[in-house]
Amino acid sequence: MATGRFAPSPTGDLHLGNLRTALVAWLAARSAGSAFVVRMEDLDQVQASTDHERSQLADLAALGLDWDGHVVRQSERFDRYEAAIARLTTAGLTYPCSCTRREIREAASAPHGDPVPDGAYPGTCRDLTAAERTEQLASGRPLALRLRGPGTERTIDDDVLGPVTALVDDVVLRRNDGVPAYNLAVVVDDAAQAIDQVVRADDLASSAPRQRHLAELLDLPPVRYAHVPLVLGPTGDRLAKRDGAVTLADQLTTGRTAADVCGLLACSLGLVAAPAPVAPADLVDGFDLAALPRAPWTLALEDLAPA
Ligand code: GLU
């Protein structure tokens, strides 16, 4: 069955930006008659993740967003990620990398050699000789595992943003602490959960071309992408705790209800004309991803102050 998903990292309470993305993901799935699942992206298994998971799920439910089946946790699926890594390795598509972040930054900005786009891996460990590999191993430095990417740009069609172009470089598949990397885990899980549409915040838009490439290498079906523009605080910066009532719990203590919050989010998405109380189920009819605003939404001071 066609399935949509919301995949938060359980590292804290969801803020209004996360809730807005969840609302869009839910509406996209429900308006298409798709199933909707929640996946906890807890690769780091930080100690507090169970508490955060509980509060995030409670907030989704309080807002009126329901999900199908049980909540999947990435921390319980390392064997699947390792199987995918083994497959890519057997195909000769991976290599160990001992670069530190600093080395990557410095190599990428070196005055000679090909210029490397911001944040891209400059290929330092890609083509080491056998002797250099032995030395790399002997150094005892922790090794990450990277994909041999094409090093070319790729464009995907985004249902909200339109064409999104980004470099498909040598992404990390397993981090140097042994934990599978985000890009790999997402691709493996989206396929395993039969996700056909990924809705998430647009800070991840440039990851979509890499993820499509990885899915192809693993013979997994392509997903459609819809990246939702970010929510900014009143100062124009990324929304942060110091901005005021940024979580649902904060909003409830200001005297607003979950339906008020849903109305505010719906209004910011152009789904209703004014921020009156509303339930997600009332927004399903006629929902259209292509009609969503493509610019970030800046919260007003009064949205974050007591009602
Ligand atoms: N876990 C990511 C986040 O919370 C979202 C990843 C995804 O949707 O692909 O930002």
Coordinates of C-alpha atoms and ligand atoms in Angstrom, one line a residue:
M1 CA 0.0 0.0 0.0
A2 CA 1.2 3.5 -0.7
T3 CA 2.6 4.9 2.5
G4 CA 3.8 8.3 3.8
R5 CA 5.9 8.8 6.9
F6 CA 7.1 11.3 9.5
A7 CA 10.6 10.4 10.7
P8 CA 11.7 12.6 13.6
S9 CA 14.9 12.2 15.6
P10 CA 13.9 11.8 19.3
T11 CA 16.4 14.4 20.6
G12 CA 13.9 16.8 22.2
D13 CA 10.3 18.0 22.0
L14 CA 8.9 18.6 18.6
H15 CA 8.7 22.4 17.9
L16 CA 6.2 24.2 15.7
G17 CA 8.3 23.6 12.6
N18 CA 8.4 19.8 13.2
L19 CA 4.7 19.8 13.9
R20 CA 4.0 21.7 10.7
T21 CA 6.1 19.2 8.7
A22 CA 4.3 16.3 10.4
L23 CA 0.9 17.9 9.5
V24 CA 1.9 18.2 5.8
A25 CA 3.2 14.6 5.7
W26 CA 0.0 13.4 7.3
L27 CA -2.2 15.4 5.0
A28 CA -0.3 14.3 1.9
A29 CA -0.7 10.6 2.9
R30 CA -4.3 10.8 4.1
S31 CA -5.5 12.9 1.1
A32 CA -4.0 10.3 -1.2
G33 CA -5.6 7.4 0.7
S34 CA -2.2 6.2 1.8
A35 CA -1.1 4.6 5.0
F36 CA 1.0 6.9 7.4
V37 CA 3.8 5.6 9.6
V38 CA 6.1 7.2 12.2
R39 CA 9.7 6.2 12.3
M40 CA 12.1 7.2 15.1
E41 CA 15.5 8.1 13.7
D42 CA 17.4 7.2 16.8
L43 CA 20.6 6.0 15.3
D44 CA 22.5 7.7 18.1
Q45 CA 20.4 6.1 20.8
V46 CA 21.0 9.0 23.2
Q47 CA 20.0 8.2 26.7
A48 CA 16.9 10.4 26.8
S49 CA 15.5 9.2 23.4
T50 CA 12.7 7.0 24.9
D51 CA 11.4 10.0 26.9
H52 CA 11.5 12.2 23.8
E53 CA 9.9 9.5 21.7
R54 CA 7.0 9.3 24.2
S55 CA 6.5 13.1 24.2
Q56 CA 6.8 13.4 20.4
L57 CA 4.2 10.7 19.8
A58 CA 1.9 12.2 22.5
D59 CA 2.2 15.6 20.7
L60 CA 1.3 14.1 17.3
A61 CA -1.7 12.4 18.8
A62 CA -2.8 15.5 20.6
L63 CA -2.7 17.5 17.4
G64 CA -4.9 14.9 15.8
L65 CA -2.3 13.1 13.6
D66 CA -2.7 9.3 13.8
W67 CA -0.4 6.7 12.4
D68 CA -0.7 3.1 11.2
G69 CA 1.0 0.1 12.7
H70 CA 3.8 0.2 15.3
V71 CA 6.5 2.9 15.5
V72 CA 9.8 1.7 13.9
R73 CA 13.1 2.6 15.6
Q74 CA 16.3 2.8 13.6
S75 CA 18.3 1.7 16.6
E76 CA 16.7 -1.8 16.2
R77 CA 17.6 -2.2 12.5
F78 CA 21.3 -2.1 12.3
D79 CA 21.4 -5.6 10.7
R80 CA 19.4 -4.3 7.7
Y81 CA 21.8 -1.3 7.2
E82 CA 24.8 -3.6 7.5
A83 CA 23.3 -5.9 4.9
A84 CA 23.0 -3.0 2.5
I85 CA 26.6 -1.9 3.2
A86 CA 27.8 -5.4 2.6
R87 CA 26.0 -5.4 -0.8
L88 CA 27.6 -2.1 -1.8
T89 CA 31.0 -3.3 -0.6
T90 CA 30.7 -6.6 -2.6
A91 CA 30.0 -4.4 -5.7
G92 CA 33.3 -2.6 -5.1
L93 CA 31.4 0.7 -4.3
T94 CA 32.8 1.5 -0.9
Y95 CA 36.1 2.5 0.7
P96 CA 37.4 3.2 4.2
C97 CA 38.1 6.9 5.0
S98 CA 40.2 8.1 7.9
C99 CA 39.7 11.9 7.3
T100 CA 38.7 14.1 10.2
R101 CA 36.2 16.9 9.6
R102 CA 39.0 19.4 9.8
E103 CA 41.1 17.5 7.2
I104 CA 38.1 17.4 4.9
R105 CA 37.5 21.2 5.3
E106 CA 41.2 21.9 4.7
A107 CA 41.5 19.6 1.7
A108 CA 38.3 21.1 0.2
S109 CA 39.7 24.6 0.4
A110 CA 43.2 23.8 -0.8
P111 CA 44.3 26.3 -3.4
H112 CA 45.3 23.7 -6.0
G113 CA 43.3 20.8 -7.4
D114 CA 39.7 20.8 -8.5
P115 CA 37.5 23.1 -6.4
V116 CA 35.1 21.1 -4.2
P117 CA 31.5 22.4 -3.5
D118 CA 30.8 23.3 0.1
G119 CA 30.5 20.3 2.4
A120 CA 31.4 17.8 -0.3
Y121 CA 34.1 15.2 0.3
P122 CA 37.2 16.0 -1.7
G123 CA 38.1 12.3 -2.3
T124 CA 41.3 12.2 -0.2
C125 CA 40.9 8.5 0.8
R126 CA 39.2 7.4 -2.4
D127 CA 42.1 6.0 -4.5
L128 CA 44.8 5.1 -2.0
T129 CA 47.4 2.6 -3.1
A130 CA 47.7 -0.8 -1.4
A131 CA 50.6 0.5 0.7
E132 CA 48.6 3.6 1.7
R133 CA 45.6 1.4 2.7
T134 CA 47.9 -0.6 4.9
E135 CA 49.3 2.5 6.5
Q136 CA 45.7 3.8 7.0
L137 CA 44.8 0.6 8.9
A138 CA 48.0 0.6 10.9
S139 CA 47.5 4.2 12.0
G140 CA 44.7 3.1 14.3
R141 CA 42.6 6.1 13.3
P142 CA 38.8 5.3 13.4
L143 CA 37.6 4.5 9.9
A144 CA 34.3 5.6 8.3
L145 CA 33.1 3.8 5.2
R146 CA 32.2 5.9 2.1
L147 CA 30.3 5.3 -1.1
R148 CA 32.2 5.7 -4.4
G149 CA 29.8 8.3 -5.7
P150 CA 29.6 9.6 -9.3
G151 CA 30.8 13.0 -8.2
T152 CA 28.2 14.6 -10.5
E153 CA 25.2 16.7 -9.9
R154 CA 21.7 15.2 -10.1
T155 CA 18.3 16.8 -10.2
I156 CA 15.2 15.4 -8.6
D157 CA 11.7 16.7 -9.0
D158 CA 10.3 17.9 -5.7
D159 CA 6.5 18.1 -5.3
V160 CA 6.8 21.3 -3.4
L161 CA 10.0 23.0 -4.5
G162 CA 10.2 21.8 -8.1
P163 CA 13.6 20.7 -9.5
V164 CA 16.3 20.3 -6.8
T165 CA 19.8 19.8 -8.0
A166 CA 22.7 18.7 -5.8
L167 CA 26.0 16.9 -6.0
V168 CA 26.1 13.2 -5.5
D169 CA 29.4 12.8 -3.8
D170 CA 31.1 10.1 -1.7
V171 CA 28.6 10.0 1.2
V172 CA 29.4 8.3 4.4
L173 CA 27.6 4.9 4.8
R174 CA 29.0 3.9 8.2
R175 CA 30.4 6.6 10.5
N176 CA 33.7 6.2 12.2
D177 CA 32.0 5.3 15.4
G178 CA 30.6 2.2 13.7
V179 CA 27.0 3.6 13.5
P180 CA 25.3 3.4 10.1
A181 CA 24.9 6.8 8.5
Y182 CA 21.7 8.7 8.1
N183 CA 21.5 8.7 4.3
L184 CA 21.9 4.9 4.1
A185 CA 19.4 4.2 6.9
V186 CA 16.8 6.4 5.4
V187 CA 17.0 4.8 2.0
V188 CA 16.9 1.3 3.5
D189 CA 14.0 2.1 5.8
D190 CA 11.9 4.0 3.3
A191 CA 12.0 0.9 1.0
A192 CA 11.4 -1.6 3.8
Q193 CA 8.4 0.4 4.9
A194 CA 7.0 0.8 1.3
I195 CA 7.2 4.6 1.6
D196 CA 6.4 6.1 -1.8
Q197 CA 6.5 9.7 -0.7
V198 CA 8.9 11.4 1.6
V199 CA 7.7 14.6 3.2
R200 CA 10.2 16.4 5.4
A201 CA 11.8 19.8 6.1
D202 CA 13.7 21.5 3.3
D203 CA 17.0 21.6 5.1
L204 CA 17.3 18.0 3.8
A205 CA 16.4 18.8 0.2
S206 CA 20.0 18.6 -1.1
S207 CA 20.2 15.0 0.4
A208 CA 17.5 13.8 -2.0
P209 CA 19.7 13.3 -5.1
R210 CA 22.2 11.3 -3.0
Q211 CA 19.4 9.2 -1.6
R212 CA 17.9 8.5 -5.0
H213 CA 21.3 7.4 -6.2
L214 CA 21.8 5.1 -3.2
A215 CA 18.3 3.6 -3.7
E216 CA 19.2 2.8 -7.3
L217 CA 22.4 1.1 -6.4
L218 CA 20.5 -1.1 -4.0
D219 CA 17.7 -1.8 -6.5
L220 CA 15.1 -0.1 -4.3
P221 CA 12.1 1.7 -5.8
P222 CA 12.4 5.5 -6.1
V223 CA 10.3 7.6 -3.7
R224 CA 8.7 11.0 -4.5
Y225 CA 10.0 13.9 -2.5
A226 CA 8.2 16.9 -0.9
H227 CA 10.4 19.3 1.1
V228 CA 8.5 21.7 3.3
P229 CA 10.1 25.1 3.8
L230 CA 11.5 25.8 7.3
V231 CA 9.9 27.7 10.1
L232 CA 11.9 30.7 11.3
G233 CA 11.7 32.5 14.7
P234 CA 10.6 36.1 14.8
T235 CA 14.3 37.2 14.4
G236 CA 14.5 35.4 11.1
D237 CA 16.8 32.7 12.5
R238 CA 16.0 29.0 12.8
L239 CA 13.3 28.5 15.4
A240 CA 14.8 28.0 18.9
K241 CA 13.6 27.5 22.5
R242 CA 14.5 31.1 23.4
D243 CA 11.9 32.4 20.9
G244 CA 9.1 31.6 23.3
A245 CA 6.3 29.0 23.2
V246 CA 7.8 26.9 20.4
T247 CA 6.5 23.4 21.5
L248 CA 3.0 22.2 21.8
A249 CA 3.3 21.9 25.6
D250 CA 4.5 25.5 25.7
Q251 CA 1.6 26.6 23.5
L252 CA -0.9 24.8 25.7
T253 CA 0.4 26.6 28.8
T254 CA -0.2 29.9 27.1
G255 CA -3.9 29.0 27.0
R256 CA -4.1 27.9 23.4
T257 CA -5.6 24.5 22.5
A258 CA -4.2 21.9 20.1
A259 CA -6.9 22.9 17.6
D260 CA -5.6 26.5 17.9
V261 CA -2.1 25.4 17.1
C262 CA -3.3 23.3 14.2
G263 CA -5.2 26.4 12.9
L264 CA -2.1 28.5 13.1
L265 CA -0.1 25.9 11.2
A266 CA -2.8 25.4 8.6
C267 CA -3.0 29.2 8.1
S268 CA 0.8 29.4 7.6
L269 CA 0.4 26.7 4.9
G270 CA -2.3 28.6 3.1
L271 CA -4.8 25.9 3.9
V272 CA -7.2 28.2 5.7
A273 CA -7.6 31.9 5.4
A274 CA -7.4 32.7 9.2
P275 CA -5.9 30.9 12.2
A276 CA -9.2 29.6 13.6
P277 CA -9.2 26.2 15.6
V278 CA -9.3 23.3 13.2
A279 CA -8.6 19.5 13.2
P280 CA -6.2 17.9 10.6
A281 CA -9.1 15.7 9.4
D282 CA -10.9 18.9 8.3
L283 CA -8.0 19.8 6.0
V284 CA -7.7 16.6 4.0
D285 CA -10.2 17.4 1.3
G286 CA -8.6 19.1 -1.7
F287 CA -5.1 19.1 0.0
D288 CA -2.5 19.8 -2.7
L289 CA 1.3 19.7 -2.0
A290 CA 2.0 21.8 -5.2
A291 CA -0.1 24.7 -3.7
L292 CA 2.0 25.0 -0.5
P293 CA 4.2 28.1 0.0
R294 CA 7.8 27.7 -1.2
A295 CA 9.2 30.3 1.1
P296 CA 10.1 29.8 4.8
W297 CA 7.4 30.9 7.3
T298 CA 8.5 33.4 9.9
L299 CA 6.6 33.1 13.2
A300 CA 5.3 36.4 14.7
L301 CA 6.1 37.4 18.2
E302 CA 2.4 37.2 19.2
D303 CA 2.3 33.5 18.0
L304 CA 4.9 32.7 20.6
A305 CA 3.5 34.8 23.5
P306 CA 0.6 34.0 25.9
A307 CA -2.7 34.0 24.1
Ligands
GLU1 N1 15.2 12.5 11.1 C1 15.3 13.6 10.3 C2 15.0 14.9 11.1 O1 14.4 14.8 12.1 C3 14.4 13.6 9.1 C4 14.9 12.6 8.1 C5 14.0 12.3 6.9 O2 12.8 12.6 7.0 O3 14.5 11.8 5.9 O4 15.3 16.0 10.7

